Amino acid sequence: MPELPEVESFARAVGREYAGKRLRGVVFHRADLRFPFDRPELDNIFASGTTFLTPQRVAKQIVLRTDRGMAAVSLGMSGAFLPSDYPRKRLHEHVTILFE
């Protein structure tokens, strides 16, 4: 799991690249993540047309905020956020946030 400075760097990089952009939605690649989540709530938070706001680090998690709410995410063991146009889904890729 990445340490605090690495998580802070991730949050800042994601903010520089995506803050202010509109979302097209969210895709879940598995239903059995480490902690249960409210799928309808996350579908609403990351709904099409929603504006992505600046993320922030809270402890070792990144809080992703939109104009409809927020969700805390963990970088897990891989410690990676990848562009959605990455050529293939990777082994530990659990969620894809789609941007316009």
mmCIF file of C-alpha atoms in Angstrom:
data_model
loop_
_atom_site.group_PDB
_atom_site.id
_atom_site.type_symbol
_atom_site.label_atom_id
_atom_site.label_comp_id
_atom_site.label_asym_id
_atom_site.label_seq_id
_atom_site.Cartn_x
_atom_site.Cartn_y
_atom_site.Cartn_z
ATOM 1 C CA MET A 1 0.000 0.000 0.000
ATOM 2 C CA PRO A 2 1.392 3.422 -0.907
ATOM 3 C CA GLU A 3 2.539 5.713 1.886
ATOM 4 C CA LEU A 4 0.994 9.126 2.654
ATOM 5 C CA PRO A 5 3.248 11.191 0.337
ATOM 6 C CA GLU A 6 2.502 8.838 -2.571
ATOM 7 C CA VAL A 7 -1.242 9.005 -1.920
ATOM 8 C CA GLU A 8 -1.011 12.816 -1.784
ATOM 9 C CA SER A 9 0.854 12.815 -5.106
ATOM 10 C CA PHE A 10 -1.824 10.603 -6.668
ATOM 11 C CA ALA A 11 -4.615 12.874 -5.425
ATOM 12 C CA ARG A 12 -2.900 15.974 -6.824
ATOM 13 C CA ALA A 13 -2.159 14.321 -10.171
ATOM 14 C CA VAL A 14 -5.755 13.104 -10.546
ATOM 15 C CA GLY A 15 -6.970 16.608 -9.681
ATOM 16 C CA ARG A 16 -4.703 18.256 -12.252
ATOM 17 C CA GLU A 17 -5.860 15.896 -14.974
ATOM 18 C CA TYR A 18 -9.576 15.497 -14.263
ATOM 19 C CA ALA A 19 -10.934 18.268 -11.976
ATOM 20 C CA GLY A 20 -13.685 20.178 -13.753
ATOM 21 C CA LYS A 21 -14.338 17.481 -16.347
ATOM 22 C CA ARG A 22 -17.746 15.924 -16.895
ATOM 23 C CA LEU A 23 -18.343 12.246 -16.274
ATOM 24 C CA ARG A 24 -19.998 9.674 -18.533
ATOM 25 C CA GLY A 25 -20.553 7.193 -15.703
ATOM 26 C CA VAL A 26 -18.881 4.448 -13.705
ATOM 27 C CA VAL A 27 -18.292 0.753 -14.444
ATOM 28 C CA PHE A 28 -17.783 -1.837 -11.711
ATOM 29 C CA HIS A 29 -15.682 -4.834 -12.743
ATOM 30 C CA ARG A 30 -16.503 -6.854 -9.647
ATOM 31 C CA ALA A 31 -19.234 -6.842 -7.035
ATOM 32 C CA ASP A 32 -17.219 -8.278 -4.145
ATOM 33 C CA LEU A 33 -14.796 -5.519 -3.217
ATOM 34 C CA ARG A 34 -13.157 -5.529 0.210
ATOM 35 C CA PHE A 35 -15.967 -3.454 1.723
ATOM 36 C CA PRO A 36 -19.621 -3.536 0.683
ATOM 37 C CA PHE A 37 -20.701 -0.471 -1.267
ATOM 38 C CA ASP A 38 -24.024 1.082 -2.183
ATOM 39 C CA ARG A 39 -24.143 0.614 -5.942
ATOM 40 C CA PRO A 40 -27.120 2.945 -6.591
ATOM 41 C CA GLU A 41 -25.477 5.684 -4.516
ATOM 42 C CA LEU A 42 -22.190 5.371 -6.409
ATOM 43 C CA ASP A 43 -24.047 5.309 -9.735
ATOM 44 C CA ASN A 44 -25.622 8.624 -8.685
ATOM 45 C CA ILE A 45 -22.367 10.182 -7.452
ATOM 46 C CA PHE A 46 -20.594 9.311 -10.729
ATOM 47 C CA ALA A 47 -23.604 9.702 -13.046
ATOM 48 C CA SER A 48 -23.327 10.938 -16.615
ATOM 49 C CA GLY A 49 -23.131 14.729 -16.757
ATOM 50 C CA THR A 50 -21.776 15.048 -13.224
ATOM 51 C CA THR A 51 -18.783 17.375 -12.734
ATOM 52 C CA PHE A 52 -15.661 15.835 -11.193
ATOM 53 C CA LEU A 53 -14.229 18.084 -8.471
ATOM 54 C CA THR A 54 -10.761 18.206 -6.942
ATOM 55 C CA PRO A 55 -9.938 14.994 -5.052
ATOM 56 C CA GLN A 56 -8.193 15.100 -1.705
ATOM 57 C CA ARG A 57 -6.155 12.747 0.421
ATOM 58 C CA VAL A 58 -7.629 11.681 3.744
ATOM 59 C CA ALA A 59 -5.195 9.453 5.581
ATOM 60 C CA LYS A 60 -4.204 6.741 3.037
ATOM 61 C CA GLN A 61 -7.374 7.115 0.993
ATOM 62 C CA ILE A 62 -8.364 9.480 -1.778
ATOM 63 C CA VAL A 63 -11.768 11.121 -1.567
ATOM 64 C CA LEU A 64 -13.176 11.516 -5.071
ATOM 65 C CA ARG A 65 -15.762 14.297 -5.153
ATOM 66 C CA THR A 66 -18.366 15.220 -7.721
ATOM 67 C CA ASP A 67 -21.116 17.808 -7.600
ATOM 68 C CA ARG A 68 -23.422 14.971 -6.416
ATOM 69 C CA GLY A 69 -21.351 13.560 -3.560
ATOM 70 C CA MET A 70 -18.108 11.859 -2.652
ATOM 71 C CA ALA A 71 -16.557 8.415 -2.313
ATOM 72 C CA ALA A 72 -13.364 7.340 -0.571
ATOM 73 C CA VAL A 73 -11.117 4.994 -2.531
ATOM 74 C CA SER A 74 -8.044 3.033 -1.566
ATOM 75 C CA LEU A 75 -5.111 2.572 -3.880
ATOM 76 C CA GLY A 76 -4.767 -0.964 -2.525
ATOM 77 C CA MET A 77 -1.661 -2.957 -3.229
ATOM 78 C CA SER A 78 -1.214 -1.850 -6.831
ATOM 79 C CA GLY A 79 -1.296 1.847 -5.985
ATOM 80 C CA ALA A 80 -2.440 2.891 -9.435
ATOM 81 C CA PHE A 81 -4.984 5.017 -11.264
ATOM 82 C CA LEU A 82 -4.822 4.389 -14.999
ATOM 83 C CA PRO A 83 -6.273 6.398 -17.888
ATOM 84 C CA SER A 84 -9.603 4.938 -19.001
ATOM 85 C CA ASP A 85 -8.283 4.524 -22.526
ATOM 86 C CA TYR A 86 -5.744 2.016 -21.234
ATOM 87 C CA PRO A 87 -5.718 -0.816 -23.805
ATOM 88 C CA ARG A 88 -6.975 -3.598 -21.526
ATOM 89 C CA LYS A 89 -8.432 -4.189 -18.082
ATOM 90 C CA ARG A 90 -5.693 -5.149 -15.672
ATOM 91 C CA LEU A 91 -5.829 -7.837 -12.981
ATOM 92 C CA HIS A 92 -6.636 -5.551 -10.036
ATOM 93 C CA GLU A 93 -8.669 -2.957 -11.887
ATOM 94 C CA HIS A 94 -11.982 -2.912 -10.022
ATOM 95 C CA VAL A 95 -13.690 0.322 -11.056
ATOM 96 C CA THR A 96 -13.511 2.515 -14.162
ATOM 97 C CA ILE A 97 -14.707 6.119 -14.057
ATOM 98 C CA LEU A 98 -15.596 7.301 -17.544
ATOM 99 C CA PHE A 99 -15.106 10.923 -18.626
ATOM 100 C CA GLU A 100 -16.606 12.804 -21.589
#
